[in-house]
PDB file of C-alpha atoms in Angstrom:
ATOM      1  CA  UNK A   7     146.417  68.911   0.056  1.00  0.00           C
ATOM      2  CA  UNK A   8     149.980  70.589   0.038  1.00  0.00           C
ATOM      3  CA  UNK A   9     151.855  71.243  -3.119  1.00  0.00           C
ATOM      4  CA  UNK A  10     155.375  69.797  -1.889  1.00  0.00           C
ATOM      5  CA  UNK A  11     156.031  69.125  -5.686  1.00  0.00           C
ATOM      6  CA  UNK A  12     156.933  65.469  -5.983  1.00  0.00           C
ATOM      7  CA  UNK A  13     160.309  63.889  -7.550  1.00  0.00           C
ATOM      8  CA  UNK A  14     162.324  62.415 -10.173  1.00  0.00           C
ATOM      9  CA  UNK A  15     165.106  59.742 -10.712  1.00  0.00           C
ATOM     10  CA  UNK A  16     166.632  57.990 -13.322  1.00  0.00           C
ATOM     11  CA  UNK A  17     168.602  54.704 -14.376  1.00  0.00           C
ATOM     12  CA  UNK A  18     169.672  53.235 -17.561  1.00  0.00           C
ATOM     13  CA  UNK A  19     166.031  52.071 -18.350  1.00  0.00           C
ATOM     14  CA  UNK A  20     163.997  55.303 -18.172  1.00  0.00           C
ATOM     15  CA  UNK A  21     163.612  58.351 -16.183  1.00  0.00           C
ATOM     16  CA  UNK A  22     160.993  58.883 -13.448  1.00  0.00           C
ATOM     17  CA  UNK A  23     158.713  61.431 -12.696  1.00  0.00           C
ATOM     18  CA  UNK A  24     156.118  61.540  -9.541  1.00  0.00           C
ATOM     19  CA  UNK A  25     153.751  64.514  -8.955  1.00  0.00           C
ATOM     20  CA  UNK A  26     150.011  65.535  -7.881  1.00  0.00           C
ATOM     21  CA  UNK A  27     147.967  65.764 -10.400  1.00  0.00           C
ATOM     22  CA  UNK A  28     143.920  66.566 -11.093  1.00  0.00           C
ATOM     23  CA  UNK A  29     144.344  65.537 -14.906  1.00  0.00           C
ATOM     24  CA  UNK A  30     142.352  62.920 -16.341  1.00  0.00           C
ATOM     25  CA  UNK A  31     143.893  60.785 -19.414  1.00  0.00           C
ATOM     26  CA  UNK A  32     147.248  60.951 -18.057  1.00  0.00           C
ATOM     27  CA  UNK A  33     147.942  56.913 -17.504  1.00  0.00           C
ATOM     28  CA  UNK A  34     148.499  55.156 -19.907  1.00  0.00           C
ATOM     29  CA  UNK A  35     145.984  51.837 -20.690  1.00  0.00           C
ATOM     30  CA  UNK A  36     146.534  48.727 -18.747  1.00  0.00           C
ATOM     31  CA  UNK A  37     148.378  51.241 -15.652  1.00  0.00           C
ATOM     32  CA  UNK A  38     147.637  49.757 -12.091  1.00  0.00           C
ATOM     33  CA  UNK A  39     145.263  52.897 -11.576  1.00  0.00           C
ATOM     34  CA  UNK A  40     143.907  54.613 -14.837  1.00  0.00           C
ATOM     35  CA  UNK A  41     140.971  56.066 -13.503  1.00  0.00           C
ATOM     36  CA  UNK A  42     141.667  59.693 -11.232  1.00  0.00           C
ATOM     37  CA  UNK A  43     139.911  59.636  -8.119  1.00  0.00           C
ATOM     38  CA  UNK A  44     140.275  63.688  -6.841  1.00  0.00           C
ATOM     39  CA  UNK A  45     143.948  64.916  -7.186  1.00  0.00           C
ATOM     40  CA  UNK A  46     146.085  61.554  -7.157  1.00  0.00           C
ATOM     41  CA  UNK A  47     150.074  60.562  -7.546  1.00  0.00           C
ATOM     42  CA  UNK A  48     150.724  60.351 -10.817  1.00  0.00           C
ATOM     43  CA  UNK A  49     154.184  58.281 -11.612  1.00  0.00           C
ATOM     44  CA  UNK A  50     155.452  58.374 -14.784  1.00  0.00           C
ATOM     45  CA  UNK A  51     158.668  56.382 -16.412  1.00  0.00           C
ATOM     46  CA  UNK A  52     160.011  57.645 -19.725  1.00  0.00           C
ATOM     47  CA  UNK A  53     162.563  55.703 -22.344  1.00  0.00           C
ATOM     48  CA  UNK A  54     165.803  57.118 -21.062  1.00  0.00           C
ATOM     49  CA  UNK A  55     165.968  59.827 -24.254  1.00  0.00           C
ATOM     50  CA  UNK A  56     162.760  61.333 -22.593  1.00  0.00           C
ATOM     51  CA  UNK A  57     161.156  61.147 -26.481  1.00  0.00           C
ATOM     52  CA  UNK A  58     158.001  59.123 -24.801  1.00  0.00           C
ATOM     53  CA  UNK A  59     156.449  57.841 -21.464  1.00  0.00           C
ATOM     54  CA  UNK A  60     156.508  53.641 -21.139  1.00  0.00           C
ATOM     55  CA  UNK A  61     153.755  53.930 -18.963  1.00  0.00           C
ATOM     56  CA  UNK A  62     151.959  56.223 -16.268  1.00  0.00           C
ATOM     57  CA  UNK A  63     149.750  55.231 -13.855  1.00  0.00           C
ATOM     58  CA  UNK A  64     147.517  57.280 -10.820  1.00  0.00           C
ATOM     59  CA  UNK A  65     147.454  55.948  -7.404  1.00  0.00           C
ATOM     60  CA  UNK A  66     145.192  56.960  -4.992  1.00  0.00           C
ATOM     61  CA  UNK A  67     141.605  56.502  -3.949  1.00  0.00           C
ATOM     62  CA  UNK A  68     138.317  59.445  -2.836  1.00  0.00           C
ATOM     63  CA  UNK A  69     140.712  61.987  -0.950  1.00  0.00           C
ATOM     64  CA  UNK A  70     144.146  63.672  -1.874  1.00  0.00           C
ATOM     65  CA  UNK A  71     147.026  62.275  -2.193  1.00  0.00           C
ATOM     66  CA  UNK A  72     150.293  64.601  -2.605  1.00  0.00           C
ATOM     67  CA  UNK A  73     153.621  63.249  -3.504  1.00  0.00           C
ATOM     68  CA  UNK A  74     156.661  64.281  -1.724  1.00  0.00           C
ATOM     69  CA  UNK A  75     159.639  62.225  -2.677  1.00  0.00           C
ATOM     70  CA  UNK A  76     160.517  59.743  -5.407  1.00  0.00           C
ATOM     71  CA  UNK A  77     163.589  57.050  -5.177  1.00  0.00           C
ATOM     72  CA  UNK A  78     164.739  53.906  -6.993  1.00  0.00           C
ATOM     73  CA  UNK A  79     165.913  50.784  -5.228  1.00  0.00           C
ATOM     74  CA  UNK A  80     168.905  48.913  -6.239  1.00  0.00           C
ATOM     75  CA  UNK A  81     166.295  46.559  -8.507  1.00  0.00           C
ATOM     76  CA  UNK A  82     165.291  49.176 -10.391  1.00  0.00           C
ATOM     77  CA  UNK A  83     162.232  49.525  -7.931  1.00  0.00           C
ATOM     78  CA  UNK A  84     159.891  52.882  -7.817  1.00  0.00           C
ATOM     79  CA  UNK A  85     158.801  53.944  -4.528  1.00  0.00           C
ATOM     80  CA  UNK A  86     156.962  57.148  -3.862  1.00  0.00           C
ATOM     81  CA  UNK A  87     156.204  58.649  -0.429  1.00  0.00           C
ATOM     82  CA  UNK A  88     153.462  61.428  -0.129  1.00  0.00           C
ATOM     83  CA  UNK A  89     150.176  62.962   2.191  1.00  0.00           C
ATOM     84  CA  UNK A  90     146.356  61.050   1.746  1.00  0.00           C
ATOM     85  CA  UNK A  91     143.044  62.177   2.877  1.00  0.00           C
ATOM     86  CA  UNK A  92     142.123  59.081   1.562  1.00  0.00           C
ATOM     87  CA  UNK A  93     140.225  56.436   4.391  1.00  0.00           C
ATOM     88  CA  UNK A  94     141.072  53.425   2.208  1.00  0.00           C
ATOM     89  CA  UNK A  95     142.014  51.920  -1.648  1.00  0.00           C
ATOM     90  CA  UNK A  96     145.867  53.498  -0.519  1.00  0.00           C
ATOM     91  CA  UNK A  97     147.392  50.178   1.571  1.00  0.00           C
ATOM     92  CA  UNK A  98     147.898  46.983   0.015  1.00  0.00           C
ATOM     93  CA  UNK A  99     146.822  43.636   1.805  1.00  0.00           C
ATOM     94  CA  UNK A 100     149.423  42.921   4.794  1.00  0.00           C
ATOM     95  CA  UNK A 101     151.100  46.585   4.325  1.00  0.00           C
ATOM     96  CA  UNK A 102     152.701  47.352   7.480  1.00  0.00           C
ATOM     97  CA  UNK A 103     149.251  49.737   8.198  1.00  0.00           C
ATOM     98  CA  UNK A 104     146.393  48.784   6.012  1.00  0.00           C
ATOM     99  CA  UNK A 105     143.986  51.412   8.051  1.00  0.00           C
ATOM    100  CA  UNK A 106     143.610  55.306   7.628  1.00  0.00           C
ATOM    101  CA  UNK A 107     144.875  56.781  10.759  1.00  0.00           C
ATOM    102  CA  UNK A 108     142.798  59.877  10.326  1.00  0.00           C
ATOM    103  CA  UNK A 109     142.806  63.496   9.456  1.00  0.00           C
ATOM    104  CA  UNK A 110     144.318  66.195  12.172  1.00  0.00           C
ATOM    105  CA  UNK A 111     144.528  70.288  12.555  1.00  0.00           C
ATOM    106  CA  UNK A 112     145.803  70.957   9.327  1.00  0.00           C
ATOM    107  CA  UNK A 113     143.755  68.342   7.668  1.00  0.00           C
ATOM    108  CA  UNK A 114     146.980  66.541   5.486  1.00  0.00           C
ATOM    109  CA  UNK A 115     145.959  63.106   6.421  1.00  0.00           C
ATOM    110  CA  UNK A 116     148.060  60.269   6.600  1.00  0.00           C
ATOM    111  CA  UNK A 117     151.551  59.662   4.887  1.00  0.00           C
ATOM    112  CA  UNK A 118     151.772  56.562   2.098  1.00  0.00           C
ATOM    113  CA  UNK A 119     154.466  54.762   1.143  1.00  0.00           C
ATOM    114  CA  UNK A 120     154.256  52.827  -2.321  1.00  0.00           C
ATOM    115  CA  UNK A 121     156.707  50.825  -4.200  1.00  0.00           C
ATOM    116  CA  UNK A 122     156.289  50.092  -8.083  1.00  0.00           C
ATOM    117  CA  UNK A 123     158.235  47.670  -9.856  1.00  0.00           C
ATOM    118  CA  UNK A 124     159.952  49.098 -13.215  1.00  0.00           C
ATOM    119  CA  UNK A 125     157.073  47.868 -15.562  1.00  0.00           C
ATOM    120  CA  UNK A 126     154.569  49.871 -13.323  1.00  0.00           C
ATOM    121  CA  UNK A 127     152.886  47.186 -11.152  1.00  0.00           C
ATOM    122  CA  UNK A 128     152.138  48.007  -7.540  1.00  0.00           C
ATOM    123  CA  UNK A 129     154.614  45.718  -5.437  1.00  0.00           C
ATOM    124  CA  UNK A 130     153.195  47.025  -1.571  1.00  0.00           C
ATOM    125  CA  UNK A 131     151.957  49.994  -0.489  1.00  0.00           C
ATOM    126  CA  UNK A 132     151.141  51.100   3.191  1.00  0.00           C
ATOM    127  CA  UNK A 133     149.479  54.178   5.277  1.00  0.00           C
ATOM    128  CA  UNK A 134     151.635  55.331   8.060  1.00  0.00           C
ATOM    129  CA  UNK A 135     150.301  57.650  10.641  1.00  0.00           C
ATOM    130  CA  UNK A 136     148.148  58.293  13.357  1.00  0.00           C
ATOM    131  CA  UNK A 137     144.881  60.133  14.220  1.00  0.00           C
ATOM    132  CA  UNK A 138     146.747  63.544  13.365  1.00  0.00           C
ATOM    133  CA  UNK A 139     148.770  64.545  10.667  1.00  0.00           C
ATOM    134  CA  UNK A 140     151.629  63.247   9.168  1.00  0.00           C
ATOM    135  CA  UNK A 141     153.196  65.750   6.922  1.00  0.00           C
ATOM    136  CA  UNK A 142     155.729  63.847   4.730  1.00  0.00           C
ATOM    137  CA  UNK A 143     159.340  64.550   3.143  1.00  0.00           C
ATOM    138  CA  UNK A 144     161.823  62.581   1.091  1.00  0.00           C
ATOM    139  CA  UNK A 145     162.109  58.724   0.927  1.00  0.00           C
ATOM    140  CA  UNK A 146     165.220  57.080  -0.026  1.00  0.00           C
ATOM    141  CA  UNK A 147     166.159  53.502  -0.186  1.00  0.00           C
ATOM    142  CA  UNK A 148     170.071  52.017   0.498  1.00  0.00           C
ATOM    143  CA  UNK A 149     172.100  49.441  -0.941  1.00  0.00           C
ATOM    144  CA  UNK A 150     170.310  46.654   1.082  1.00  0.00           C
ATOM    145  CA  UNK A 151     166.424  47.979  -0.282  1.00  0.00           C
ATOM    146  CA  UNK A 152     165.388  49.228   2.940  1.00  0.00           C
ATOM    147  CA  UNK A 153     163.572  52.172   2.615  1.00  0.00           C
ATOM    148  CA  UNK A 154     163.678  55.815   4.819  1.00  0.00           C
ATOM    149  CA  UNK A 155     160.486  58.594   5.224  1.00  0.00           C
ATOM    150  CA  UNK A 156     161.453  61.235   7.205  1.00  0.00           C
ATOM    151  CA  UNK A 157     158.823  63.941   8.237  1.00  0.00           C
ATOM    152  CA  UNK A 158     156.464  65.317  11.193  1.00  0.00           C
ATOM    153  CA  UNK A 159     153.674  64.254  13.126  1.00  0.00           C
ATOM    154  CA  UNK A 160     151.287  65.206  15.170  1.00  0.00           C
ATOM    155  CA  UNK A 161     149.455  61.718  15.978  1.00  0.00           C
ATOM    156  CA  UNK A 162     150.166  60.644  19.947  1.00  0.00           C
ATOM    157  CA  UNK A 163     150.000  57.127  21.392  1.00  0.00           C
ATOM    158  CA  UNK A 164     152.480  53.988  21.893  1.00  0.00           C
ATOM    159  CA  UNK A 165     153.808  52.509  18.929  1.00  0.00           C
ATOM    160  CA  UNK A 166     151.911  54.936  16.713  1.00  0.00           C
ATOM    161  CA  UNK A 167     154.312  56.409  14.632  1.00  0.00           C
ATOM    162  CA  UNK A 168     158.304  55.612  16.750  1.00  0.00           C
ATOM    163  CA  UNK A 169     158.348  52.052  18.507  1.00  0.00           C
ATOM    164  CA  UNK A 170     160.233  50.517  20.877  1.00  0.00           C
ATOM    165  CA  UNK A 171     164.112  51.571  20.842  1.00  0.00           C
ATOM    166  CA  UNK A 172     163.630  54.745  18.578  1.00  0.00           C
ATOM    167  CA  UNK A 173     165.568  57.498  19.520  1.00  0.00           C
ATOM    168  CA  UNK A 174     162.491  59.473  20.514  1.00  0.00           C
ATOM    169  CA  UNK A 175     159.364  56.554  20.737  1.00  0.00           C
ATOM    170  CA  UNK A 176     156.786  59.490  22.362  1.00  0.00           C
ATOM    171  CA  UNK A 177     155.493  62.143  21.087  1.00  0.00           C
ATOM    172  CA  UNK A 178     156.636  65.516  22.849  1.00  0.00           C
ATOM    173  CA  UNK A 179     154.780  68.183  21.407  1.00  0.00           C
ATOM    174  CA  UNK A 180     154.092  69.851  18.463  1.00  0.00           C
ATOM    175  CA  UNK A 181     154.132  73.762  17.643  1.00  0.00           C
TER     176      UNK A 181
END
């Protein structure tokens, strides 16, 4: 997995932090994920004077998962975007993809999109990506609480990663 580093953000309840991590004992009890399952997201929220986390939780399944951005949404929302080798336990039932889309050349996986409410509880979360890679970058959500991933691929096929009216909705190469 790649060491892109992760993220933080902050409101008037807490700050947030998101990184890889291969820790154990990091979450905190009664965390949607406590256990670590090979080097998982960690997200962490502490009170807003940074004296002590409210809560920390893993998220991830057997593979790797690697964060690469962290943003709030206008509720106050956490979502975290990031690389899995993981071929299930990442999506949520009726995520936009609920499968693993596989593991390509450079052997990143699939990027994951995963919202978490402000007490820690998993809202959604979703694989996106094809039967190559899918190297991740930021995520950011607007006003409205739609949120953005930007990044690469190197999956091909229809409607895999760009659909319909995209700007670019095939795949044209990779270096």
């Amino acid at each position: 997995i790649f060491p892109w580093g992760g993220g933080i953000a902050a409101d008037a309840s807490g700050v947030y932090f998101a990184w890889d991590s291969g820790s154990p004992f990091l979450a905190t009890p009664g965390a949607y994920q406590t256990g670590l399952s090979g080097c998982d997201a960690l997200i962490v929220k502490f009170r807003s004077d940074g004296t002590a986390p409210v809560w920390a939780t893993y998220f991830g399944d057997s593979g790797d998962e690697s964060v690469s951005g962290l943003c709030l949404d206008p509720s106050g929302n956490v979502i975290i975007s990031g690389s899995t080798t993981s071929s299930g336990g990442v999506a949520s039932a009726g995520a936009h993809q609920t499968g693993f889309g596989g593991i390509g050349t450079n052997s990143a996986g699939d990027m994951f999109i995963a919202k978490f409410n402000s007490a820690g509880a998993r809202q959604w979360s979703t694989y996106y990506g094809g039967t190559g890679d899918e190297l991740p970058g930021p995520v950011v959500s607007d006003a409205s609480g739609n949120v953005f991933i930007c990044g690469s691929t190197e999956s091909t096929g229809a409607n895999v990663i760009a659909s319909g009216t995209g700007y670019q909705s095939t795949f044209a190469g990779g270096a």
